[in-house]
GROMACS .gro file of C-alpha atoms in nm:
model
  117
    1UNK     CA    1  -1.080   0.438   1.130
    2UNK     CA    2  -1.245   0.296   0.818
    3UNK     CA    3  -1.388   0.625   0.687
    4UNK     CA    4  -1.031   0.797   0.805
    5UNK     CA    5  -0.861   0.578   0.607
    6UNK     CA    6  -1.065   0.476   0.305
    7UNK     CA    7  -0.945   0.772   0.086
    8UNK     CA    8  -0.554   0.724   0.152
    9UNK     CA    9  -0.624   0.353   0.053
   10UNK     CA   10  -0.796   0.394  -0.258
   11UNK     CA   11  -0.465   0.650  -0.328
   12UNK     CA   12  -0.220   0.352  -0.222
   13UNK     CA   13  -0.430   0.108  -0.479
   14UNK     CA   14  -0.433   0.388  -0.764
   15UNK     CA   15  -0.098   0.507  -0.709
   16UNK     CA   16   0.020   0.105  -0.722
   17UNK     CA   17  -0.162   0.053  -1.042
   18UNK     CA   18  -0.070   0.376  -1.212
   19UNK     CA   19   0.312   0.153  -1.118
   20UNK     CA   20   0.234  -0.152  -1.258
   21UNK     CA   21   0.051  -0.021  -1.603
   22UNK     CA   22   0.429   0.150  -1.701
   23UNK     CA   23   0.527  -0.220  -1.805
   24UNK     CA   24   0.689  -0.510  -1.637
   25UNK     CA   25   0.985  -0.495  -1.360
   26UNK     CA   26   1.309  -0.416  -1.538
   27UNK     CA   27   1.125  -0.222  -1.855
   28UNK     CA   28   1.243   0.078  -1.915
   29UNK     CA   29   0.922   0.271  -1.874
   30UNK     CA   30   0.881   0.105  -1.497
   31UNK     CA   31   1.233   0.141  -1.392
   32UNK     CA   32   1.198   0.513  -1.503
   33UNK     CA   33   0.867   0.562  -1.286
   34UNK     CA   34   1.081   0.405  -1.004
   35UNK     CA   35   1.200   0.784  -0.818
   36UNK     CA   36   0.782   0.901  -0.849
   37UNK     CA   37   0.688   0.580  -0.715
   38UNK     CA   38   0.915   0.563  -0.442
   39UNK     CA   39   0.849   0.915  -0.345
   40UNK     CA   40   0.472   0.908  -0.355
   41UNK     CA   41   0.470   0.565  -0.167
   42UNK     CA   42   0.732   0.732   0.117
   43UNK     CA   43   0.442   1.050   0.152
   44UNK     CA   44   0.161   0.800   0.170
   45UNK     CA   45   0.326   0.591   0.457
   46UNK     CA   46   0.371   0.848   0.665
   47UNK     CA   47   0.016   0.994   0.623
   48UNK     CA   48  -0.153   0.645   0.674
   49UNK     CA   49   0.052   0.590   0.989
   50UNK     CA   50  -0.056   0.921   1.107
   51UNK     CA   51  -0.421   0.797   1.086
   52UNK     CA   52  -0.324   0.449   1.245
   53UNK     CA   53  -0.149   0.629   1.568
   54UNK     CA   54  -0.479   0.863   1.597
   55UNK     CA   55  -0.700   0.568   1.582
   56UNK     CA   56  -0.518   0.287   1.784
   57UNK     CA   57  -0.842   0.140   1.936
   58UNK     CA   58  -1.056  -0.030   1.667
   59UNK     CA   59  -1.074  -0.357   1.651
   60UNK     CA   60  -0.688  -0.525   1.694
   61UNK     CA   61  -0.724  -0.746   1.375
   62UNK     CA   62  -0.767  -0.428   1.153
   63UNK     CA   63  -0.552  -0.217   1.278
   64UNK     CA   64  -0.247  -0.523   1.279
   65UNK     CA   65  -0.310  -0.566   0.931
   66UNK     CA   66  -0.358  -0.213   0.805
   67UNK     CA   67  -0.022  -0.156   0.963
   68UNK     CA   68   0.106  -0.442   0.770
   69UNK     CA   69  -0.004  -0.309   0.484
   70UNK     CA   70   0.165   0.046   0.549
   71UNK     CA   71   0.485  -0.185   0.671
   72UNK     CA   72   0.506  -0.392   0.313
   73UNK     CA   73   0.502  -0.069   0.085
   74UNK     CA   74   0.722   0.121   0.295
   75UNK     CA   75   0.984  -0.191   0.301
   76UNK     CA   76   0.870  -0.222  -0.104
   77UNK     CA   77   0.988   0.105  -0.162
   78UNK     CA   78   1.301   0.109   0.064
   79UNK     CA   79   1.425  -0.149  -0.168
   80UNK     CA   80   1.267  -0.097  -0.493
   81UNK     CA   81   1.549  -0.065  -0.777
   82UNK     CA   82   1.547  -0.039  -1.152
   83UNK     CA   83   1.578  -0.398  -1.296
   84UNK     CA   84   1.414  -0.719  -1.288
   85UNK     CA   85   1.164  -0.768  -0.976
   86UNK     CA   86   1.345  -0.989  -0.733
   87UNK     CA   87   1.210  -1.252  -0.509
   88UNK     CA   88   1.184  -1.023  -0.170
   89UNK     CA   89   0.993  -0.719  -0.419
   90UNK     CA   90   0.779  -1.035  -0.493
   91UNK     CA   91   0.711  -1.132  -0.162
   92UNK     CA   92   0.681  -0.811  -0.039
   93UNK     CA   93   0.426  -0.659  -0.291
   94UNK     CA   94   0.199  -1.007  -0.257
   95UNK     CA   95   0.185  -0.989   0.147
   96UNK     CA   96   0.072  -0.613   0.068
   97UNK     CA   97  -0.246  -0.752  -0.085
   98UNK     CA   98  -0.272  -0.986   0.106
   99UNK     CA   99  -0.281  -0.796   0.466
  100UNK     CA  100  -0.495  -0.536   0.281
  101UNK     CA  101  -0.766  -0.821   0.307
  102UNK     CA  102  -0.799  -0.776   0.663
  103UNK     CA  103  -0.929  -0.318   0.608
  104UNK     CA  104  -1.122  -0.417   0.276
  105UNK     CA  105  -1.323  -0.695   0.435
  106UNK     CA  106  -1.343  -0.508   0.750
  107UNK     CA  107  -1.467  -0.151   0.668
  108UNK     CA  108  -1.716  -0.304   0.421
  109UNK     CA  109  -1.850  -0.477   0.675
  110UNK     CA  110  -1.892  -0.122   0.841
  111UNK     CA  111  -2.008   0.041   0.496
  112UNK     CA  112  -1.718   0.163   0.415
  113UNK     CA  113  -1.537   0.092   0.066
  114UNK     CA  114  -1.175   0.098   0.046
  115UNK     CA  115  -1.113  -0.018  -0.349
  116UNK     CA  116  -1.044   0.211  -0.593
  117UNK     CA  117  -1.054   0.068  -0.985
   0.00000   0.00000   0.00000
């Protein structure tokens, strides 16, 4: 699963900084890069849950938290509207990074690296 999923997470972590360098939540520039975000994030989701049906035996613990993962930026970008970040697009966007600890640490462990910049 590691080396199936390793290039659609490096995307994810490119695609979520390319987000974050058009300026803070409610700047113009960001809420303006809101419909590309949205859309590219919405195309990843269901490409990385693709790989997570095909490989539903791996270990539990990385496969419950790489579906977090895929869970927190599709519920992101469900809600994600111009304007100031509110606390759930908070919450939401730290738990991503956060259950993305559980693939990073675990396909390195297999020699596989999932970070991208």
């Amino acid at each position: 699963m590691c080396e199936a999923i390793a290039p659609l997470i490096k995307e994810s972590s490119g695609n979520k900084n390319d987000f974050v360098e058009l300026g803070e939540p409610g700047s113009p520039e960001r809420n303006a890069g809101i419909p590309n975000f949205v859309e590219i994030t919405q195309d990843w989701v269901s490409r990385a849950q693709e790989v997570l049906d095909a490989h539903a035996e791996p270990p539990r613990y990385l496969t419950r938290t790489l579906q977090r993962y895929v869970d927190d930026m599709r519920l992101f970008v469900d809600g994600l509207r111009p304007g100031p970040e509110d606390d759930a697009d908070r919450a939401l966007w730290t738990d991503s990074i956060g259950a993305l600890g559980g693939p990073l640490t675990t396909c390195l462990d297999q020699g596989v690296e999932l970070w991208q910049r």
